[in-house]
Coordinates of N, CA and C in Angstrom, one line a residue:
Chain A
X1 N 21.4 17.9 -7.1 CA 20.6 17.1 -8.1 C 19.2 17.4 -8.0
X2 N 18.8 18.4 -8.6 CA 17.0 18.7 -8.9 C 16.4 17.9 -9.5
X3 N 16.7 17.0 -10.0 CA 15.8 15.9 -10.2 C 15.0 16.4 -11.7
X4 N 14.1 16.5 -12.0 CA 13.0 17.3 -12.8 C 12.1 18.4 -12.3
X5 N 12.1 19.7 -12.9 CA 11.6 20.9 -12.6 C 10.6 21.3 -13.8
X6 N 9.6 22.1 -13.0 CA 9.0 22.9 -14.6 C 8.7 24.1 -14.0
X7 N 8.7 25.0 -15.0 CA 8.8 26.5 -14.8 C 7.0 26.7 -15.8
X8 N 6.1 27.6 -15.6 CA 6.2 28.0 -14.1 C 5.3 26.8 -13.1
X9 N 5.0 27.0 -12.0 CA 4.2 26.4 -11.1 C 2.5 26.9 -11.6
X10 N 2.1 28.2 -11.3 CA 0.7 28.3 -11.9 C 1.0 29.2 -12.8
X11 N -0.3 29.8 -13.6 CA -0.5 30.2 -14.3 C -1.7 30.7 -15.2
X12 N -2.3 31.7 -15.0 CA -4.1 32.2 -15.5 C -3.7 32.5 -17.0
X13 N -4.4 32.4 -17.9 CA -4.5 32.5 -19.3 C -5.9 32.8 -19.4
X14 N -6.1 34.0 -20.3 CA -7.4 34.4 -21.4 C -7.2 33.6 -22.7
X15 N -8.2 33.0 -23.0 CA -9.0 32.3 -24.2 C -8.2 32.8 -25.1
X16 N -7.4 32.1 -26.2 CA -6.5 32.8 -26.8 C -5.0 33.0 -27.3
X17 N -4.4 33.4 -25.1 CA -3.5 33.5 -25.4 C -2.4 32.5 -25.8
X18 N -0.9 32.6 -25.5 CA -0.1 31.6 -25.9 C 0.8 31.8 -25.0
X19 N 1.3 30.5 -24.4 CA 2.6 30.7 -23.7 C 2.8 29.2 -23.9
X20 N 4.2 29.1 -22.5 CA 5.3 28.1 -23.2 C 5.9 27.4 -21.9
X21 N 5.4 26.2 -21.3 CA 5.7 25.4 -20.2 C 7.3 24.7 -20.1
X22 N 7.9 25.3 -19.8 CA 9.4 24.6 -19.7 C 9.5 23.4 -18.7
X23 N 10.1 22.5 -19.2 CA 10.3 20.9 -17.9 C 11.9 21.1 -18.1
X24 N 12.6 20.9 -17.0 CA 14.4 20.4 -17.3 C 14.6 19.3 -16.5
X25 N 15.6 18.5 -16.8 CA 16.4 17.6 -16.0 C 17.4 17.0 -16.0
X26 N 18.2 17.0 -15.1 CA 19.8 17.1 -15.2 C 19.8 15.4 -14.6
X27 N 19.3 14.3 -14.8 CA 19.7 13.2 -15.0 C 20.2 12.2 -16.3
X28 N 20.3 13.1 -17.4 CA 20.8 13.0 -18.5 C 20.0 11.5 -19.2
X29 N 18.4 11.6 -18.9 CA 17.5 10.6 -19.4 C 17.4 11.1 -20.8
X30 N 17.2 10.0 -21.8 CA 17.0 10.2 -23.0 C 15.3 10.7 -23.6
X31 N 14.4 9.8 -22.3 CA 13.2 9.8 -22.8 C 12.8 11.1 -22.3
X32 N 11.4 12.1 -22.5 CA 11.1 13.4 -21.8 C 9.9 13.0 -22.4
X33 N 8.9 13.4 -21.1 CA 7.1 13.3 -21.4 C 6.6 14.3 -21.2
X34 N 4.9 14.7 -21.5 CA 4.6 15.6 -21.1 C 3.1 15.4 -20.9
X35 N 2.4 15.2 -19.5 CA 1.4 14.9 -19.3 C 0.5 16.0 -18.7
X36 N -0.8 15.3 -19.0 CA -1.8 16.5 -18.3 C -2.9 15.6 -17.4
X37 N -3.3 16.2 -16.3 CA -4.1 15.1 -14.9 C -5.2 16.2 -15.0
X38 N -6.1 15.4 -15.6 CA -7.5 16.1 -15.3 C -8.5 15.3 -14.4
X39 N -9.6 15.5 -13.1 CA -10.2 15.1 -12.6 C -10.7 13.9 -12.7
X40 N -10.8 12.3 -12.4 CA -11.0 11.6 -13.0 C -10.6 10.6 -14.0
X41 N -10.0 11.4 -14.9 CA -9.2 10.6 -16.1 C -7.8 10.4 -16.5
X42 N -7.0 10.6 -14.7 CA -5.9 10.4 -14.7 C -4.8 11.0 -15.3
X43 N -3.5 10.5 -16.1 CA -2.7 10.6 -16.6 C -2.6 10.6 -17.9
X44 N -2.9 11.7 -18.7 CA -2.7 11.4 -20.5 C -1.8 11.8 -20.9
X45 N -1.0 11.6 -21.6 CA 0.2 11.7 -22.3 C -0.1 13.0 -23.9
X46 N 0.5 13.8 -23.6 CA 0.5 14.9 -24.2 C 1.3 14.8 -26.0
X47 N 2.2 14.6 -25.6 CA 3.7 14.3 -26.3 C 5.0 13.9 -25.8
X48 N 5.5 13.9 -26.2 CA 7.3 12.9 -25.6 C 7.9 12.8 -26.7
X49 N 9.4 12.9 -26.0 CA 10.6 12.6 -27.0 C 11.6 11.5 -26.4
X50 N 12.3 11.0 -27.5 CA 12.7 9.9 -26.9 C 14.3 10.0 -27.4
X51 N 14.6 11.6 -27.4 CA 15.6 12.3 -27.5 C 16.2 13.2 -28.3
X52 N 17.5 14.1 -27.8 CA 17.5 15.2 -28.4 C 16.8 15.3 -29.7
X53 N 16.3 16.6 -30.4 CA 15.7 16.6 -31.6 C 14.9 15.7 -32.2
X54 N 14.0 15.0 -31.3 CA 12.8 14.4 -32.1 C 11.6 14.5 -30.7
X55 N 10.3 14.5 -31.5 CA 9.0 14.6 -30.4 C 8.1 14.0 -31.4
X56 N 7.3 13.4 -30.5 CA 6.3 12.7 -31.0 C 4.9 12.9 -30.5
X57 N 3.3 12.4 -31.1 CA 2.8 12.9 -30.2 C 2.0 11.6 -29.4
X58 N 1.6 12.2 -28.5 CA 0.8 10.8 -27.6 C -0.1 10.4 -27.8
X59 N -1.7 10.4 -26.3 CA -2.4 10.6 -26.4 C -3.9 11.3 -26.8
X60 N -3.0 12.6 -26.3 CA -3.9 14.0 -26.6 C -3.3 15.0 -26.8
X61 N -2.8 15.1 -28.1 CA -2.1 16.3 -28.6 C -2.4 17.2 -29.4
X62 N -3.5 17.5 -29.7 CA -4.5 18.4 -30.3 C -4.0 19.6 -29.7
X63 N -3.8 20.9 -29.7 CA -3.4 22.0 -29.6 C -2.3 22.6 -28.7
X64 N -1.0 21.2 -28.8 CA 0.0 21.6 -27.7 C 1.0 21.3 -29.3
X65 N 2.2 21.6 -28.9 CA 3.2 21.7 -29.7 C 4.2 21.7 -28.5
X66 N 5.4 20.9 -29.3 CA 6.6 20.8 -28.1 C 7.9 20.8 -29.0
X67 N 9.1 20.8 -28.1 CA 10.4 20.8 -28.8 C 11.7 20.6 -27.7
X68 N 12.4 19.9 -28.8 CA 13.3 19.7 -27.5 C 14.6 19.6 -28.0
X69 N 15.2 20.3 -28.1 CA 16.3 21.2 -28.6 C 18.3 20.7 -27.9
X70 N 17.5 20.5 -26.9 CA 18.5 20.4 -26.0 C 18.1 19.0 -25.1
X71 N 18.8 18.3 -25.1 CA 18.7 16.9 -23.9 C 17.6 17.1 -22.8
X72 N 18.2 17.8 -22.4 CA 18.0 18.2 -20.7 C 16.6 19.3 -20.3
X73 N 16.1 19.6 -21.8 CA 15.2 20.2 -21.8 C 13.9 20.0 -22.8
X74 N 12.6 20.1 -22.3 CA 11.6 19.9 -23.3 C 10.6 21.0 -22.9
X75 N 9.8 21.6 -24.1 CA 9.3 22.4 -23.8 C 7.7 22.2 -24.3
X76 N 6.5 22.8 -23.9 CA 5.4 22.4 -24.3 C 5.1 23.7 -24.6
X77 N 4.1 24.5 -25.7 CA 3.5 25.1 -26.5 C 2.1 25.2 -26.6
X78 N 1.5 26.3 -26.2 CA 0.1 26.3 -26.2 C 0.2 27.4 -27.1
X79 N -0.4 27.5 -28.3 CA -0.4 28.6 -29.6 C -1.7 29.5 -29.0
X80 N -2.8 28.7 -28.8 CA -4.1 29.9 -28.5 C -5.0 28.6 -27.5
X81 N -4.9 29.5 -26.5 CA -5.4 28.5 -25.1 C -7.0 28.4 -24.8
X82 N -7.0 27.7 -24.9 CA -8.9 27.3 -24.8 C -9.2 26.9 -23.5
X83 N -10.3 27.5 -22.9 CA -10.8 26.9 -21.6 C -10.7 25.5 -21.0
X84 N -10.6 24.1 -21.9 CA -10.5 22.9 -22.3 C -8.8 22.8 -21.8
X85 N -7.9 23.3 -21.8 CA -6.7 23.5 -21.9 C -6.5 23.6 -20.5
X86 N -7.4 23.8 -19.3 CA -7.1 24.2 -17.8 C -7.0 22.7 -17.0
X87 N -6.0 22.9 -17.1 CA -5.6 21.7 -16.1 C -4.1 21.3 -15.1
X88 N -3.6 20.2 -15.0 CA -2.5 20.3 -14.1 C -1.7 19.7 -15.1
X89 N -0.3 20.0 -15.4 CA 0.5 19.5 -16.3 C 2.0 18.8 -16.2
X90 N 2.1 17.9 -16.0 CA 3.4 17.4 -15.3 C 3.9 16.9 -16.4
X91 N 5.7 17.1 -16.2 CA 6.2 16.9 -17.1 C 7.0 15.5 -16.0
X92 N 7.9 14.7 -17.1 CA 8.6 13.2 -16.6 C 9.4 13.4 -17.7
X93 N 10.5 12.4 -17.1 CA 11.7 11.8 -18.0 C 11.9 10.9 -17.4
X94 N 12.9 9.9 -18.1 CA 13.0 8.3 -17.8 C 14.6 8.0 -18.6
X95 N 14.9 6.9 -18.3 CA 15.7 6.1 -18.9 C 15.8 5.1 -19.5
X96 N 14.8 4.1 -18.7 CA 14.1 2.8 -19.1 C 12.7 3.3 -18.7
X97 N 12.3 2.2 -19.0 CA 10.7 2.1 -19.0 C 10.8 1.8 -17.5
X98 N 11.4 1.1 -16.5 CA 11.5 0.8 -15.5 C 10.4 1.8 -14.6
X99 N 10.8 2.9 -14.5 CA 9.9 4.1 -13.9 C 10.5 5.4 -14.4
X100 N 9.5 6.4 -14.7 CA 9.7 7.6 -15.0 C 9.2 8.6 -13.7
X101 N 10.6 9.8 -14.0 CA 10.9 10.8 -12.6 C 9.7 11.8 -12.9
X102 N 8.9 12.5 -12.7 CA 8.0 13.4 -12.4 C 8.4 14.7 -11.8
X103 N 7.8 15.6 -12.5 CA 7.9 16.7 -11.9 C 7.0 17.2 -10.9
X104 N 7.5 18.5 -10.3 CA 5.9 18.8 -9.5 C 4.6 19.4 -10.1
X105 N 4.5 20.0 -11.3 CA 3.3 20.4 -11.7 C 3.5 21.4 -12.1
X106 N 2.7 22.3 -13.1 CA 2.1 23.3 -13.7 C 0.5 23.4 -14.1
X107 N 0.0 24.3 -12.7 CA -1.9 24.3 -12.9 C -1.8 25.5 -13.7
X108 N -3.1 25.4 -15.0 CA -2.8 26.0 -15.7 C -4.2 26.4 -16.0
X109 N -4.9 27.5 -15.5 CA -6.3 28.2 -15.5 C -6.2 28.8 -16.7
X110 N -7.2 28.4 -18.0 CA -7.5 29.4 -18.7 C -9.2 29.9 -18.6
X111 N -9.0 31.3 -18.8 CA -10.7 31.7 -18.7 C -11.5 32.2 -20.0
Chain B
X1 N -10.9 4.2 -25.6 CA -11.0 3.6 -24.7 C -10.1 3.3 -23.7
X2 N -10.4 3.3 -22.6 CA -9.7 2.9 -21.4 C -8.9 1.6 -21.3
X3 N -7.4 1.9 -21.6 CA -6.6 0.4 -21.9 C -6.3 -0.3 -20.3
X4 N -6.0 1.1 -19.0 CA -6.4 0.8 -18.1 C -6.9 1.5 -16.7
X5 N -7.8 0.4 -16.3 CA -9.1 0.8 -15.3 C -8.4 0.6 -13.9
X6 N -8.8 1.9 -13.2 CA -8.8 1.6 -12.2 C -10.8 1.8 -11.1
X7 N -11.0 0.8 -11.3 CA -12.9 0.7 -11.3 C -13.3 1.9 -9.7
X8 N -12.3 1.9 -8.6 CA -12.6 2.3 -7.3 C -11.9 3.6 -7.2
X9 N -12.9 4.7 -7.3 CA -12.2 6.4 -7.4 C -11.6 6.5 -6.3
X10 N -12.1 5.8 -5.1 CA -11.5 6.1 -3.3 C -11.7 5.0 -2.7
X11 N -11.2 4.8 -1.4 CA -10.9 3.6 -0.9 C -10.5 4.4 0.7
X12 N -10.8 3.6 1.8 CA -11.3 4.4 3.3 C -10.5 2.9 4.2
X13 N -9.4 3.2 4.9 CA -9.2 1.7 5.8 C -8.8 2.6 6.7
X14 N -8.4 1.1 7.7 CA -8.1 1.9 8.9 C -6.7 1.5 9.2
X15 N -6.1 2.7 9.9 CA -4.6 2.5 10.3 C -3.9 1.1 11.0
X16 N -3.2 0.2 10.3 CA -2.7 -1.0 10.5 C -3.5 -2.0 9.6
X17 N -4.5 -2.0 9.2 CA -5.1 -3.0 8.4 C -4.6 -2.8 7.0
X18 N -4.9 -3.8 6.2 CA -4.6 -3.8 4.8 C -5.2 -3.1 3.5
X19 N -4.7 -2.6 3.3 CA -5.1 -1.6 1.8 C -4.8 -2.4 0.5
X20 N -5.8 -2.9 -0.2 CA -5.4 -3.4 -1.1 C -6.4 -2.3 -2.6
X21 N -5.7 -2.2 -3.6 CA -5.9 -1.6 -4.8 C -6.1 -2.2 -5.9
X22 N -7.2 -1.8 -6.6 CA -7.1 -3.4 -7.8 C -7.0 -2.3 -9.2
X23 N -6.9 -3.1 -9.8 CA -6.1 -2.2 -11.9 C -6.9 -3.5 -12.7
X24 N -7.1 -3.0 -14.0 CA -7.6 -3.9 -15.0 C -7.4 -3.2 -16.2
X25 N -6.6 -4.3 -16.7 CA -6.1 -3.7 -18.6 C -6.7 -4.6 -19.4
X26 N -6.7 -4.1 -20.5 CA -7.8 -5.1 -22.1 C -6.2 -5.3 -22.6
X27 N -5.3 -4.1 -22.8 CA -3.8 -4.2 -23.8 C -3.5 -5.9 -23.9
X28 N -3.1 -6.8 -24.3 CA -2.3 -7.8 -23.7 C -0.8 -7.5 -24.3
X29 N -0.7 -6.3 -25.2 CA 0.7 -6.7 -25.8 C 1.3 -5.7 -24.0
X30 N 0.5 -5.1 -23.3 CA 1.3 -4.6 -21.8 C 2.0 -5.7 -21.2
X31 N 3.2 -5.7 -21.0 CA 4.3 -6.9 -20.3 C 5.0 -6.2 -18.9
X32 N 4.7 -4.9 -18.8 CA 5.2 -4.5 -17.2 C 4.4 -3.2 -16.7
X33 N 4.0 -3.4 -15.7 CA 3.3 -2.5 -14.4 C 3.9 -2.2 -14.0
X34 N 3.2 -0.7 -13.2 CA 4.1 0.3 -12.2 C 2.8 0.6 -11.1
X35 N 3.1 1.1 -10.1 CA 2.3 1.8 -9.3 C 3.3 2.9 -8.9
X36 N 2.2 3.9 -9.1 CA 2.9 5.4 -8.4 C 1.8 6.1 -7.5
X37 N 2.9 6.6 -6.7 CA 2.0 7.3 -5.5 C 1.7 8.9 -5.8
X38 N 0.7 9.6 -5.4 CA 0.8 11.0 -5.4 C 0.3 12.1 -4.5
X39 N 1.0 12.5 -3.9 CA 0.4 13.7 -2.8 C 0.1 15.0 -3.6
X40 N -1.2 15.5 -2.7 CA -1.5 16.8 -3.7 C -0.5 17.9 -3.7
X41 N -0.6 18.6 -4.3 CA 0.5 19.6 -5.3 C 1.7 18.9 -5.6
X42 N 2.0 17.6 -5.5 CA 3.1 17.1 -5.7 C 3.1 16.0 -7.3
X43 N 3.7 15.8 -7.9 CA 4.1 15.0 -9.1 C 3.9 13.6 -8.4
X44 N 3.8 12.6 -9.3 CA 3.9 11.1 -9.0 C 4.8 10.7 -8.5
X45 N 5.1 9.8 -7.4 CA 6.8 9.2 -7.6 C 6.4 8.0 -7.5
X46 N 7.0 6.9 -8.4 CA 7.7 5.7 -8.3 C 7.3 4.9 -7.2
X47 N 6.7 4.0 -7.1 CA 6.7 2.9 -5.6 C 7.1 1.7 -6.1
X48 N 6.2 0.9 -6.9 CA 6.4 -0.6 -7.4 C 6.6 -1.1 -8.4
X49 N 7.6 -1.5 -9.1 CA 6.7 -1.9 -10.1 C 6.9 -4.0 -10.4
X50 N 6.3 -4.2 -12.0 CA 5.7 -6.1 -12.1 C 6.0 -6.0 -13.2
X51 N 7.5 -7.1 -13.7 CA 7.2 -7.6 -15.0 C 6.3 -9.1 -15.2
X52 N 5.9 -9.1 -16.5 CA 5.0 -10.0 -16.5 C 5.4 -11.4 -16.8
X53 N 6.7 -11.8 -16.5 CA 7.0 -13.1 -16.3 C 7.2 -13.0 -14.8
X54 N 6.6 -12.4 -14.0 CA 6.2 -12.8 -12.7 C 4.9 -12.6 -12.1
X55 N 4.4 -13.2 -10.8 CA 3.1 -12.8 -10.6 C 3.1 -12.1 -8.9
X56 N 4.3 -12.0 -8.6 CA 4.4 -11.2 -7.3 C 5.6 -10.4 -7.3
X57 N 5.5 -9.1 -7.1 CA 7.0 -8.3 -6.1 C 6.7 -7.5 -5.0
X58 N 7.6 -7.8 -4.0 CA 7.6 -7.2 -2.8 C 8.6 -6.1 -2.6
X59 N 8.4 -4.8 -1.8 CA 9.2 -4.2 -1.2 C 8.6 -3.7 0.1
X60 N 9.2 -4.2 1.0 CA 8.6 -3.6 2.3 C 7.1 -4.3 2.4
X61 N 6.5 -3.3 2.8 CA 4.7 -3.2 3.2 C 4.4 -3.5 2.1
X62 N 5.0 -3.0 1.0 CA 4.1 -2.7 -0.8 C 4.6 -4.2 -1.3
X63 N 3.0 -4.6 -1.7 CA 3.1 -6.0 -2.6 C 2.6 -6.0 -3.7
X64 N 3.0 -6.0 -4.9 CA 2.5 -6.5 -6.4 C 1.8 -7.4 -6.7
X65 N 0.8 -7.8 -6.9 CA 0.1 -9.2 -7.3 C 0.0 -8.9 -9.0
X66 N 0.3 -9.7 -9.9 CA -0.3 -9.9 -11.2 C -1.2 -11.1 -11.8
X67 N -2.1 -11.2 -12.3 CA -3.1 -12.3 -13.0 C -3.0 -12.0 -14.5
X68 N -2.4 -12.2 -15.0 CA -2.0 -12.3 -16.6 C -3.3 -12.7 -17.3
X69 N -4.1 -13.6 -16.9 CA -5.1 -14.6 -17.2 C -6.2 -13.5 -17.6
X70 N -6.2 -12.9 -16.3 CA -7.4 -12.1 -15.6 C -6.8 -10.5 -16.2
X71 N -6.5 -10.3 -16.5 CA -5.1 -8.9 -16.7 C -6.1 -8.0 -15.4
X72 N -5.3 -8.5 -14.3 CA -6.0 -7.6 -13.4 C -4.6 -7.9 -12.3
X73 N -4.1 -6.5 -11.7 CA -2.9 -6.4 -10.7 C -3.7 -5.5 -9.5
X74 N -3.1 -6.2 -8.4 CA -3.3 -5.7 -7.1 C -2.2 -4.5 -6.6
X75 N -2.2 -4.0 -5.4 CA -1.3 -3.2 -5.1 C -1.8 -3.5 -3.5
X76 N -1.1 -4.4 -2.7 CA -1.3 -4.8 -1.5 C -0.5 -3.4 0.7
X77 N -0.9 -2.8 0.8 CA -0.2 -2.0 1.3 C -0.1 -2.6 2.8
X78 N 0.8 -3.4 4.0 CA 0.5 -4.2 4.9 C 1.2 -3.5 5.9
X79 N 1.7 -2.9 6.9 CA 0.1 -2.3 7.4 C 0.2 -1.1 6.8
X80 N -1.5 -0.8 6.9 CA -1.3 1.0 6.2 C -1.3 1.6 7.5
X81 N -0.4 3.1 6.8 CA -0.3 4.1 7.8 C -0.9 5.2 7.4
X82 N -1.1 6.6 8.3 CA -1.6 7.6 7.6 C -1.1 8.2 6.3
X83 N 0.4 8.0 6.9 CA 1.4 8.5 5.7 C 0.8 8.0 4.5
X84 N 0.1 6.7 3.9 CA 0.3 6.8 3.3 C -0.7 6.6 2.3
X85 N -1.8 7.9 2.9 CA -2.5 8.5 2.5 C -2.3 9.1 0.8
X86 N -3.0 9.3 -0.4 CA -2.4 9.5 -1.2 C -3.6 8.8 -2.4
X87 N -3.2 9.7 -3.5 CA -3.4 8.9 -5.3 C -2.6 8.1 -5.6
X88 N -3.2 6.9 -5.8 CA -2.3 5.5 -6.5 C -2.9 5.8 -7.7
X89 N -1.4 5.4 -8.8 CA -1.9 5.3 -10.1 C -1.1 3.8 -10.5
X90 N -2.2 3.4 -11.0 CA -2.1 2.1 -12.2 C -1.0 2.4 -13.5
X91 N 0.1 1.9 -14.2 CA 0.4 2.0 -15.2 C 0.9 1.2 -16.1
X92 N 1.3 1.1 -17.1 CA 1.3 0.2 -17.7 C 2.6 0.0 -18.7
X93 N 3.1 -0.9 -19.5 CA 4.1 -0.3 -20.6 C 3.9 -1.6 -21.4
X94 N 4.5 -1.8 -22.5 CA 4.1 -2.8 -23.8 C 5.5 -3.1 -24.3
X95 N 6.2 -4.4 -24.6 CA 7.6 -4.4 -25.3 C 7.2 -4.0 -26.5
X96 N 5.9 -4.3 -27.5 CA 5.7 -3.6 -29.0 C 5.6 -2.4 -29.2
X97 N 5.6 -1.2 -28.0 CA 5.9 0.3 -28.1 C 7.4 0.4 -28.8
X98 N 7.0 1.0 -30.0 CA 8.6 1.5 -30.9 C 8.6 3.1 -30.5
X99 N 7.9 3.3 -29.5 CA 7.9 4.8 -29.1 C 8.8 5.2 -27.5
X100 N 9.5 4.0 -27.2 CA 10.2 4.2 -26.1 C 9.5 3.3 -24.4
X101 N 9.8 4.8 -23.7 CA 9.8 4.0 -22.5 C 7.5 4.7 -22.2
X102 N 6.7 4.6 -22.6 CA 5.7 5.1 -23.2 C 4.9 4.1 -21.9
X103 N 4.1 5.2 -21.2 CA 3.4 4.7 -20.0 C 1.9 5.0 -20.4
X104 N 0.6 3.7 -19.9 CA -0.8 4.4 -20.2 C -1.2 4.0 -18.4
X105 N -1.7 5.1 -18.1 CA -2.1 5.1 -16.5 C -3.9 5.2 -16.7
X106 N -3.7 4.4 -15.5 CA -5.4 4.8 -15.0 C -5.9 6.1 -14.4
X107 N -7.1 5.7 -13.8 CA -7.9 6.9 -13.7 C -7.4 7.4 -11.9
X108 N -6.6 6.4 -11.2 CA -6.3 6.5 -9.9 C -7.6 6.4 -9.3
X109 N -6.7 6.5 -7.6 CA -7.8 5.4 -6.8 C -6.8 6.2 -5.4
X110 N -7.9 7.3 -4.6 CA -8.0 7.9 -3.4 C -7.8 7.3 -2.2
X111 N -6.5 6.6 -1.8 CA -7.0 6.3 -0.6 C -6.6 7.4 0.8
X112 N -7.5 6.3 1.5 CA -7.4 7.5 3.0 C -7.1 6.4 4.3
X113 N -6.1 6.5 4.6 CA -5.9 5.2 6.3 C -6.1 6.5 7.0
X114 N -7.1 5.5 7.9 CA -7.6 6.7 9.1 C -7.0 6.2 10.4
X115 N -6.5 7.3 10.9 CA -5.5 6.9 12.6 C -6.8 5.6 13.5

């Protein structure tokens, strides 16, 4: 039981480019989040689904895009990556509100 | 705006004494708290959490305080150890979220128990 995983761990990006943060979890939670921890201002919520085939957005969802295709999987989207965009990105899923599982992270340098 | 505060970036005790953590939310439609712990390179996990028809939960060492009045919650740690060194985060949840199980966290609060 892996609990919640994201692929990849780090990752350097030029101004620009685009890639695509994978979170999975095999506790068959309906809810899936996607947060980003920047110095100081904690935990912001990116986007989340609150199951198969729907996403919504959060807090700060200005140039991410996500999808979640599959239960057990959610994915986050950076189309053209801005320096603004470097930070640590954890992904969660839940069941209840009670507490959400966390992943270990994706630091994410763009230059 | 910041729905919740956590006002103390770091916090310094000493090994066996008490660690206490304080949180302040404006939300009132918020009806349950969490505290999560976090070691560096590692994700948040789970420690405590407070629904708001109560004003105390215990597990272990970890104590919950809530003031509904005051919307301000404690996180009491008795005794602290080094272990349990770490980022606390404040969180929050609302029963009028139609968006699920939907958490707003503070800014966290460093502490350090020194041997």
């Amino acid at each position: 039981n892996a609990g919640v995983t994201q692929t990849p761990k780090f990752r350097v990006l030029k101004t620009g480019q685009s890639m695509t943060l994978l979170c999975a979890q095999d506790m068959n939670h309906e809810y899936m989040y996607w947060y980003r921890q920047d110095p100081g201002m904690g935990l912001r919520l990116i986007h989340y689904s609150v199951g198969e085939g729907t996403t919504a957005k959060g807090e700060v969802p200005d140039g991410y895009n996500v999808s979640r295709l599959k239960k057990q999987n959610f994915l986050l989207g950076l189309e053209s990556a801005a320096p603004s965009q470097t930070s640590v990105y954890f992904c969660a899923s839940s069941r209840t509100r009670r507490s959400q599982y966390f992943g270990p992270g994706t630091r994410l340098t763009v230059l | 705006d910041q729905q919740v505060k956590q006002n103390s970036p770091s916090l310094s005790v000493q090994e066996g004494r008490i660690s206490i953590l304080n949180c302040d939310y404006t939300n009132s439609m918020f009806d349950y708290f969490l505290w999560y712990k976090k070691y560096p390179a590692e994700g948040p996990t789970f420690l405590i959490s407070i629904s708001s028809i109560k004003d105390k939960n215990e597990d272990g060492r970890f104590t919950v305080f809530l003031n509904k009045s005051a919307k301000h919650l404690s996180l009491h740690i008795v005794p602290s150890q080094p272990g349990d060194s770490a980022v606390y985060f404040c969180a929050a949840s609302g029963e009028g979220e139609t968006s699920g199980s939907r958490l707003t966290f503070g800014e966290g609060t460093q502490l350090t128990v020194n041997p």
